[in-house]
PDB file of C-alpha atoms in Angstrom:
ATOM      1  CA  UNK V   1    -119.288 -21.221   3.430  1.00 73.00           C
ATOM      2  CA  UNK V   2    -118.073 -19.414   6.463  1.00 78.00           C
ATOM      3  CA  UNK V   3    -116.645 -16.517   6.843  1.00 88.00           C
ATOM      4  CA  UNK V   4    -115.393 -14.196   9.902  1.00 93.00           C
ATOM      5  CA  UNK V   5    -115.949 -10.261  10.681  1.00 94.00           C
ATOM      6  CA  UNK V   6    -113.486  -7.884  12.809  1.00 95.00           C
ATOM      7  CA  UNK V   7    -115.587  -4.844  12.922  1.00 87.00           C
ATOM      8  CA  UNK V   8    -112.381  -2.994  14.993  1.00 89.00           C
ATOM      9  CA  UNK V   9    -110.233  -2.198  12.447  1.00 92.00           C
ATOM     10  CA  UNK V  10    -107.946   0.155  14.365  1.00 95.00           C
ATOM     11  CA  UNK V  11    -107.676   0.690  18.003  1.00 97.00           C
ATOM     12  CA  UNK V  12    -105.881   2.987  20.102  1.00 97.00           C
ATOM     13  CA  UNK V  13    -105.065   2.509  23.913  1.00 97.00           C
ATOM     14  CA  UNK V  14    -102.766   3.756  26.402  1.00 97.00           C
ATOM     15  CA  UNK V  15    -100.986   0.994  28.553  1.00 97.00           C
ATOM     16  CA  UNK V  16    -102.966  -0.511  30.905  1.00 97.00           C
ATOM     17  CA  UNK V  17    -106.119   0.108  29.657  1.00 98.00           C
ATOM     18  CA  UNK V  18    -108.752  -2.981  28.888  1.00 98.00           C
ATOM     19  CA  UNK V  19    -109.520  -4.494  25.564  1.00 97.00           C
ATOM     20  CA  UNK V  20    -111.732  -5.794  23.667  1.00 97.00           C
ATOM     21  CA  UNK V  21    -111.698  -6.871  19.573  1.00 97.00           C
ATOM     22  CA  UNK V  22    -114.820  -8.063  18.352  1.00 96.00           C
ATOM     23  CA  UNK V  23    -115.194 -10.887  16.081  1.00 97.00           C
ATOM     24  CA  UNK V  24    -118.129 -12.733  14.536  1.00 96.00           C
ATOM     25  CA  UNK V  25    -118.238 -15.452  12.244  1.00 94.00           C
ATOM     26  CA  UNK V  26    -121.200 -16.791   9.745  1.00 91.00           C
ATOM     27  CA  UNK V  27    -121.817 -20.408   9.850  1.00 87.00           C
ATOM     28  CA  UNK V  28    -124.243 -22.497  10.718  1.00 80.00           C
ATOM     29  CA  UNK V  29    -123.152 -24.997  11.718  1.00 85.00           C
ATOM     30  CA  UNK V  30    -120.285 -26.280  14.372  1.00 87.00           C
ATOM     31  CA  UNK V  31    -117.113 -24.065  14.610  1.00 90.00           C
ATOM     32  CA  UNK V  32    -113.465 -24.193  15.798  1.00 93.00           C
ATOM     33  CA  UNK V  33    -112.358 -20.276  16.420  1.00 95.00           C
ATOM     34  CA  UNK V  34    -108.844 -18.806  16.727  1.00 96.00           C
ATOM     35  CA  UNK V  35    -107.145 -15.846  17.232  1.00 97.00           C
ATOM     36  CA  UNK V  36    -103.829 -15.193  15.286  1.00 97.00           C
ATOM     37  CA  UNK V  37    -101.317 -12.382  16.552  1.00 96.00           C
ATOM     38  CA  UNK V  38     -99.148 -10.700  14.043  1.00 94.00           C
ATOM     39  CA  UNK V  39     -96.014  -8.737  15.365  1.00 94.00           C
ATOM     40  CA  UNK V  40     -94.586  -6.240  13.898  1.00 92.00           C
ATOM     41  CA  UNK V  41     -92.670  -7.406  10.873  1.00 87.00           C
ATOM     42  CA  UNK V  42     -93.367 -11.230  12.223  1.00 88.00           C
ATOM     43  CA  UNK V  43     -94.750 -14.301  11.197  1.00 89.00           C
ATOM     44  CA  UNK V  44     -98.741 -15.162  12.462  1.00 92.00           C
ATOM     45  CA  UNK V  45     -98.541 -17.034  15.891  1.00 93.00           C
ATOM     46  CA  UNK V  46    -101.553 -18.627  17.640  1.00 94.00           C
ATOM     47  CA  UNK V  47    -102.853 -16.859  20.250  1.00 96.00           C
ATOM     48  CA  UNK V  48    -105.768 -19.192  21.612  1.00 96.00           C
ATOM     49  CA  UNK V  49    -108.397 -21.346  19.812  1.00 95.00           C
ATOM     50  CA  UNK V  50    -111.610 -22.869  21.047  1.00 95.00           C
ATOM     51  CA  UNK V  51    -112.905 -26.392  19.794  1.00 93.00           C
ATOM     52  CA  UNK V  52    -115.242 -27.236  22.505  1.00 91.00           C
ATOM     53  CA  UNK V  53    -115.867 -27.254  26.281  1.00 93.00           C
ATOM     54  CA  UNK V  54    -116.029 -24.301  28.201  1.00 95.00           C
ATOM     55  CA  UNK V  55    -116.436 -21.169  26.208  1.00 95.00           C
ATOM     56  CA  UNK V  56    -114.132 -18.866  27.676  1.00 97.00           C
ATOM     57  CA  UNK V  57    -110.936 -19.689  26.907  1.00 97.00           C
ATOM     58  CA  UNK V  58    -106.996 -18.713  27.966  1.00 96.00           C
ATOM     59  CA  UNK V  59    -104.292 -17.762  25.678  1.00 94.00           C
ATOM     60  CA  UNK V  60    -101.194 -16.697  25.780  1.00 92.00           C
ATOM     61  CA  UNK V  61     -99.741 -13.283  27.133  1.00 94.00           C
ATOM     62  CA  UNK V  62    -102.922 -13.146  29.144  1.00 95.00           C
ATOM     63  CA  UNK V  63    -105.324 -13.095  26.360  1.00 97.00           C
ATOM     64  CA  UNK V  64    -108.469 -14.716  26.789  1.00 97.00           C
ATOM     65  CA  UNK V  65    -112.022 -15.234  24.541  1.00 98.00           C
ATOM     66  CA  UNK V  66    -115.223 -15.695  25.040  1.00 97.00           C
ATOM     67  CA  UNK V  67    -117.427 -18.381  22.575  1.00 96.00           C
ATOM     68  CA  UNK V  68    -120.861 -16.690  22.261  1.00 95.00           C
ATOM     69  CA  UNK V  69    -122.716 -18.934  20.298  1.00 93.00           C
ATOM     70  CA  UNK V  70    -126.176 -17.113  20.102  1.00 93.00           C
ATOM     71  CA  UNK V  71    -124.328 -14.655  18.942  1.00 94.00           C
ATOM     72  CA  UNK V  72    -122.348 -16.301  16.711  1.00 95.00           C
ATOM     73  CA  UNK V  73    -119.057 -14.324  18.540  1.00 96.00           C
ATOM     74  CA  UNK V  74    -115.281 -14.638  20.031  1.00 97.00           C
ATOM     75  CA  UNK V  75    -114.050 -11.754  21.136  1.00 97.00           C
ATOM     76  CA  UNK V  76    -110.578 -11.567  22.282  1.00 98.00           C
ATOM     77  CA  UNK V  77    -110.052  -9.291  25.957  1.00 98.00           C
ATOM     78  CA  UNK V  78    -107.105  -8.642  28.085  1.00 98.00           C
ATOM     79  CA  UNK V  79    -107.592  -6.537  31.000  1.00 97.00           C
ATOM     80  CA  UNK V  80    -104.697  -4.752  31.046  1.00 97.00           C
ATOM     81  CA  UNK V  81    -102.455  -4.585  27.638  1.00 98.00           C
ATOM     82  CA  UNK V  82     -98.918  -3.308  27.589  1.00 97.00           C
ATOM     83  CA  UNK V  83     -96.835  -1.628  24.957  1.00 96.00           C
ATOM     84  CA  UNK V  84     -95.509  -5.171  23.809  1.00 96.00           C
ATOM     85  CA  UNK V  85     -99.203  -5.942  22.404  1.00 97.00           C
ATOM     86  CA  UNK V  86     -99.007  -3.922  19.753  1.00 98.00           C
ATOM     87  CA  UNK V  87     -99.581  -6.068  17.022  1.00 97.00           C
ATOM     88  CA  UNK V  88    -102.054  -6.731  14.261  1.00 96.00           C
ATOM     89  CA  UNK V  89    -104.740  -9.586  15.364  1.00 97.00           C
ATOM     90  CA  UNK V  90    -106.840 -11.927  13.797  1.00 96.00           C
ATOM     91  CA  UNK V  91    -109.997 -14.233  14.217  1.00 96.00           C
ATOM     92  CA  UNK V  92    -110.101 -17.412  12.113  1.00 95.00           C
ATOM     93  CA  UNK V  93    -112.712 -19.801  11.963  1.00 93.00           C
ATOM     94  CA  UNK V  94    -112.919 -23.475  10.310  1.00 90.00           C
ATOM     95  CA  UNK V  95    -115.879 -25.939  10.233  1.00 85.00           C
ATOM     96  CA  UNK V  96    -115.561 -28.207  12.853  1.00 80.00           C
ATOM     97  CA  UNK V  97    -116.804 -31.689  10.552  1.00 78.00           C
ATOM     98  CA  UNK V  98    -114.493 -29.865   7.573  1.00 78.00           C
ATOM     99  CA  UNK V  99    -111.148 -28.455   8.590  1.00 79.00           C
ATOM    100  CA  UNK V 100    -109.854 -28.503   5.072  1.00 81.00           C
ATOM    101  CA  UNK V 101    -110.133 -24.214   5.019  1.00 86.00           C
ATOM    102  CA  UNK V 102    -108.894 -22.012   7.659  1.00 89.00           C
ATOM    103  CA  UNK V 103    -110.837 -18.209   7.062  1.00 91.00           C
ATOM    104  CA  UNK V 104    -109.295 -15.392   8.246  1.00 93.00           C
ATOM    105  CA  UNK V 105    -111.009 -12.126   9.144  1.00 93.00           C
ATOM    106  CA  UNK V 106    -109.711  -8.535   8.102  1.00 93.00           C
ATOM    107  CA  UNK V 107    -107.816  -8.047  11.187  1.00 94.00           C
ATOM    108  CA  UNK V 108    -107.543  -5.274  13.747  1.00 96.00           C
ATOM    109  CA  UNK V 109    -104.692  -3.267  14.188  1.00 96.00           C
ATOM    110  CA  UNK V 110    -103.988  -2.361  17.844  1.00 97.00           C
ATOM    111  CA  UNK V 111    -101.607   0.110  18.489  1.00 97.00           C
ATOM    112  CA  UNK V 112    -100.550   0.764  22.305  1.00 97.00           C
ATOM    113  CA  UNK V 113     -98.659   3.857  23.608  1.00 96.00           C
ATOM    114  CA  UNK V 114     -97.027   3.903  26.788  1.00 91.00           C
TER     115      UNK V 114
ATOM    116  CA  UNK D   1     -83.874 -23.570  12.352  1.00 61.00           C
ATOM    117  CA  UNK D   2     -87.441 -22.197  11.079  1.00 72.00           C
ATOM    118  CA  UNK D   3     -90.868 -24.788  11.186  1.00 92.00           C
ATOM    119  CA  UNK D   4     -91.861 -22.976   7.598  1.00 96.00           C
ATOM    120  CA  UNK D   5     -88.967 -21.612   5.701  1.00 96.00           C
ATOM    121  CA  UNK D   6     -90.043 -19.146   2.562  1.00 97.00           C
ATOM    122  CA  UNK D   7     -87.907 -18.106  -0.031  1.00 96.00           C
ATOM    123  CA  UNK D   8     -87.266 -15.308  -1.009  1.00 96.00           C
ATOM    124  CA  UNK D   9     -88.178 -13.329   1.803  1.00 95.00           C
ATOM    125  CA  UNK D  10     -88.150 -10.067  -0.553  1.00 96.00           C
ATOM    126  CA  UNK D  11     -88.151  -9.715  -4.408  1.00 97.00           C
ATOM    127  CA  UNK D  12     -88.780  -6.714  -7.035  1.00 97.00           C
ATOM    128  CA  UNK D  13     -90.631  -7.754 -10.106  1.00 96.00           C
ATOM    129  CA  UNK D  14     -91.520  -6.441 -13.590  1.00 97.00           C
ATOM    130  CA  UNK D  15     -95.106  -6.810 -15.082  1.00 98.00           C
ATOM    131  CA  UNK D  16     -95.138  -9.680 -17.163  1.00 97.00           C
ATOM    132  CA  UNK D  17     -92.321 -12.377 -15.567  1.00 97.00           C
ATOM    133  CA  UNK D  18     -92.692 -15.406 -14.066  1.00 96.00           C
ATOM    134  CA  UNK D  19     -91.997 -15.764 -10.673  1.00 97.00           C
ATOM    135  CA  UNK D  20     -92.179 -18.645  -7.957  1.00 98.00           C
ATOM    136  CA  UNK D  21     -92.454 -18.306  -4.295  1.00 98.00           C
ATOM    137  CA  UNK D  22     -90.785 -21.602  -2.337  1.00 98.00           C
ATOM    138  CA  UNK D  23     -92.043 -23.019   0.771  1.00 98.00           C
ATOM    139  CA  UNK D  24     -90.788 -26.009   2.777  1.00 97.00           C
ATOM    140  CA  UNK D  25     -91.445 -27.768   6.267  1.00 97.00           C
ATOM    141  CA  UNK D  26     -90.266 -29.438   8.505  1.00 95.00           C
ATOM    142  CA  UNK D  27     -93.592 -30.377  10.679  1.00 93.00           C
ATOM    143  CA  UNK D  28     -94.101 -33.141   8.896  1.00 93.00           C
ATOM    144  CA  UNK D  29     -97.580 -31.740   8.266  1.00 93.00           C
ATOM    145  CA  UNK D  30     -99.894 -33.131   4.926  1.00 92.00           C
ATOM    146  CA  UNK D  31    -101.498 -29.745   4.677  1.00 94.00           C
ATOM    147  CA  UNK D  32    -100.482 -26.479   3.095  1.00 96.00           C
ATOM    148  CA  UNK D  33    -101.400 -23.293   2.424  1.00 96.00           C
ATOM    149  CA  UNK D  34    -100.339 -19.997   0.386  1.00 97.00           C
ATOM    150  CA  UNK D  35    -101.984 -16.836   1.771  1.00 96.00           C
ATOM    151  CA  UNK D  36    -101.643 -13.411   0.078  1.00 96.00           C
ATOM    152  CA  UNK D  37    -102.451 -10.670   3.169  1.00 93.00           C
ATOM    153  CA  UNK D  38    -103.167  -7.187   1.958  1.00 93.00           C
ATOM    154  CA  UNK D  39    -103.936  -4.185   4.030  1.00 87.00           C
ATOM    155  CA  UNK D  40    -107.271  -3.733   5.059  1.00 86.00           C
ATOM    156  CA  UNK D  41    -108.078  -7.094   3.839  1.00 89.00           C
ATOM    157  CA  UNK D  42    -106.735  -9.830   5.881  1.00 89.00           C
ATOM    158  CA  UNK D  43    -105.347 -13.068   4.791  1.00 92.00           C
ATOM    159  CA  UNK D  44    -106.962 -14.149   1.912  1.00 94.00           C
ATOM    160  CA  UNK D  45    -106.458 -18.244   0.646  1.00 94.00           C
ATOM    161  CA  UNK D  46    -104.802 -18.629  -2.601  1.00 97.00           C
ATOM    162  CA  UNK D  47    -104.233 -22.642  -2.892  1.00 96.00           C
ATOM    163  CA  UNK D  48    -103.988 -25.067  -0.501  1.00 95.00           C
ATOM    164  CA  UNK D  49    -102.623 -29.098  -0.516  1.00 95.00           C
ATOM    165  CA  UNK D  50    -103.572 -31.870   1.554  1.00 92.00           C
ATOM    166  CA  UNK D  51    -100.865 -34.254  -0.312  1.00 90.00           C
ATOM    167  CA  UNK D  52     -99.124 -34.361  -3.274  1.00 91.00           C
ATOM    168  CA  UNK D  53    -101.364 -35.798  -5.450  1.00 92.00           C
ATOM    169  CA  UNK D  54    -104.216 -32.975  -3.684  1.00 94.00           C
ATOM    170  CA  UNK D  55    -104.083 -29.699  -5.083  1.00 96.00           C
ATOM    171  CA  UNK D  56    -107.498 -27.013  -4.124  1.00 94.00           C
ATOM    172  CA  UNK D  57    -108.067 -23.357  -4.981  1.00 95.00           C
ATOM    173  CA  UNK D  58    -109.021 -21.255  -2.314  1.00 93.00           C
ATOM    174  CA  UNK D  59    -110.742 -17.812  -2.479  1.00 90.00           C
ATOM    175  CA  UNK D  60    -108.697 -16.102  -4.840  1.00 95.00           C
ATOM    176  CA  UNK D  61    -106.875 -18.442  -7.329  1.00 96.00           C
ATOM    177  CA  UNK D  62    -107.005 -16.599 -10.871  1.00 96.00           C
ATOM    178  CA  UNK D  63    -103.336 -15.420 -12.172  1.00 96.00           C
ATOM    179  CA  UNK D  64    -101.736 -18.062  -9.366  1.00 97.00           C
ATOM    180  CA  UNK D  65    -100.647 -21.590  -9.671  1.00 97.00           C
ATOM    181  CA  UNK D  66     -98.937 -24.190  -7.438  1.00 97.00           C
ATOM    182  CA  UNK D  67     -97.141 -27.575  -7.197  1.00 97.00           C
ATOM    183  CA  UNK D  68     -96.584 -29.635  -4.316  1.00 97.00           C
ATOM    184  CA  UNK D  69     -93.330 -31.501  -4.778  1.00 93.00           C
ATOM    185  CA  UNK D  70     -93.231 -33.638  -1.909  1.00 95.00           C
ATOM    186  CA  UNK D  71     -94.722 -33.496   1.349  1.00 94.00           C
ATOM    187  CA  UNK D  72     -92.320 -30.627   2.952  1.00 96.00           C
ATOM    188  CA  UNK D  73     -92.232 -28.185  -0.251  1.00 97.00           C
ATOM    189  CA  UNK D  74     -95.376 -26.389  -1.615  1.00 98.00           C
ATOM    190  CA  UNK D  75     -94.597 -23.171  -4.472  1.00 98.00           C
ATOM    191  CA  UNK D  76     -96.557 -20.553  -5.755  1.00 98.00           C
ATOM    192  CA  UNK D  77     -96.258 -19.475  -8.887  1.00 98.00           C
ATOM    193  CA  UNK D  78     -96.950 -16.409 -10.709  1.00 96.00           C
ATOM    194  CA  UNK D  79     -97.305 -17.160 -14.441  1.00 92.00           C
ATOM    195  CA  UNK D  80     -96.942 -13.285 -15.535  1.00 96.00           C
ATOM    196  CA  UNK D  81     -97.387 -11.305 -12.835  1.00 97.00           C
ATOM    197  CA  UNK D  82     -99.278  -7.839 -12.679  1.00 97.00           C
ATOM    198  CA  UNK D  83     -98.868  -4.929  -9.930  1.00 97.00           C
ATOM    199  CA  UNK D  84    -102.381  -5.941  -8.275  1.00 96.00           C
ATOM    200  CA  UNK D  85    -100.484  -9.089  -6.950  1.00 97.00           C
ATOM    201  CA  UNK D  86     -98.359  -6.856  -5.022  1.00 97.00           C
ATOM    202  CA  UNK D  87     -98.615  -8.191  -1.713  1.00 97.00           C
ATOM    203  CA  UNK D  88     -97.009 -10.196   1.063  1.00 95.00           C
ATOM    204  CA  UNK D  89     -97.305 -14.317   1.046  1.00 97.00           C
ATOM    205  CA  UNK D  90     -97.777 -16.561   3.322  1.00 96.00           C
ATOM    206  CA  UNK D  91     -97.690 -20.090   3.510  1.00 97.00           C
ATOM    207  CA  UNK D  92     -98.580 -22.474   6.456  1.00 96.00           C
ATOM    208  CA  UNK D  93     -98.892 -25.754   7.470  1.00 95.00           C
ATOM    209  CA  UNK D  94    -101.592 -27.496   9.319  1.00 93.00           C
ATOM    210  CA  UNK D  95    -102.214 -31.214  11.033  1.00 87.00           C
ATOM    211  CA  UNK D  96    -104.937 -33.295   9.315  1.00 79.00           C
ATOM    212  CA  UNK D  97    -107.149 -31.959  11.943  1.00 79.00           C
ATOM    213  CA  UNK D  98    -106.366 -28.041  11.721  1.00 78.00           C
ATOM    214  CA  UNK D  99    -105.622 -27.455  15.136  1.00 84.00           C
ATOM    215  CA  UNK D 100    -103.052 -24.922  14.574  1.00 90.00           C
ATOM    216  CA  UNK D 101    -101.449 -23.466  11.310  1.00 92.00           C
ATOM    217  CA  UNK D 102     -97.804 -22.704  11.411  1.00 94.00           C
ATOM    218  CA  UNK D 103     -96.775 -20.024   9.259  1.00 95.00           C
ATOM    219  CA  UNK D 104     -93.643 -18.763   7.138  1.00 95.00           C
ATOM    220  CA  UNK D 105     -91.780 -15.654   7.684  1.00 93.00           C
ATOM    221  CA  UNK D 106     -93.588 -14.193   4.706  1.00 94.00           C
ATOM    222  CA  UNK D 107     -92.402 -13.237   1.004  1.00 96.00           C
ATOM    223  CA  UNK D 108     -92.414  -9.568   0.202  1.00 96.00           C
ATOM    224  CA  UNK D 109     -93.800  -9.346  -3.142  1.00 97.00           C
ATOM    225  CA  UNK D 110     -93.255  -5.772  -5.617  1.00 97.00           C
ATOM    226  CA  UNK D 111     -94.575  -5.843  -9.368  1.00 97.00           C
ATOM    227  CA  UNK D 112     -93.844  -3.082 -10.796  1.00 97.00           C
TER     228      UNK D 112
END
């Protein structure tokens, strides 16, 4: 079965600053990955997802991820957040040949001061 | 109007009642899920539905029941609930291929 790790559980920036949330999954075999943004007192949204193709990968709000399959990662990076990212955030994973299960990982919180 | 519409959005409960969370859709999706997120520990699957004859536990089933009544509406029940299943709900929708989930505003849970 697969299942997803966000070793960041909390993170602090100032605006502007660069992130990066970490997130590794356990599977072995083909993958589709996502990142989920939860706003404050909001509903999940998608925030970019990776099937196949080219491994780095453009969301939304200038979010982007990087597939890292030896390492069995997608971390999520934006070079320059703002005070409007503050959010909780999540990496999902589902078999590629079984879709039936969506996994979640714990989530990071990212708080951003101006 | 909302993709995923849950009802009720908040709700106080004693130890011991029944209770049933609603969720419809209007995607016209097959799939469903119920979540339960809890801090620290993500979203965690409860049940999920591929049709209305297709009913699957997920990680964390025990104390929880559902029933898909059509293809739009999917509820979670709580047979007698207990303060550990304090927590907020989720439920989402998916294409047959799981390309993106759609979720619900979310049901604010309290057993007390």
């Amino acid at each position: 079965a697969q299942s997803v790790s966000q070793h960041n559980h909390h993170v602090i920036l100032s605006e502007a600053a660069s992130l990066e949330l970490g997130c590794n999954y356990s599977y072995g075999g083909t993958v589709n990955l996502f990142w989920y943004v939860q706003y404050p007192g909001q509903h999940l949204q998608l925030l970019l997802k990776y099937f196949s193709g080219d491994p780095l990968v453009k969301g939304i709000k200038g979010f982007e991820a990087e597939f890292i399959k030896s390492k069995f990662s997608f971390n999520l990076r934006k070079p320059s957040v703002q005070w409007s990212d503050t959010a909780e955030y999540f990496c999902a994973v589902t078999a590629a040949y079984n879709t039936d299960k969506l996994i979640f990982g714990t989530g990071t919180r990212l708080q951003v001061f101006p | 109007d909302a993709d995923v519409t849950q009802t009720p959005r908040n709700r106080i409960t004693k130890t011991g009642k029944r209770i049933m969370l609603e969720c419809s859709q209007t995607k016209g999706h097959d799939r469903m899920y119920w979540y339960r997120q809890d801090p620290g520990l993500g979203l965690r699957l409860i049940y999920y539905s591929f049709d209305v004859k297709d009913i699957n536990k997920g990680e964390i089933s025990d104390g929880y029941s559902v029933s898909r009544q059509a293809q739009a509406k999917f509820s979670l029940s709580l047979e007698s609930a207990i303060p550990n299943q304090t927590a907020l709900y989720f439920c989402a929708t998916s294409d047959i291929k799981n390309t993106e989930a759609f979720f619900g505003q979310g049901t604010r849970l309290t057993v007390v």
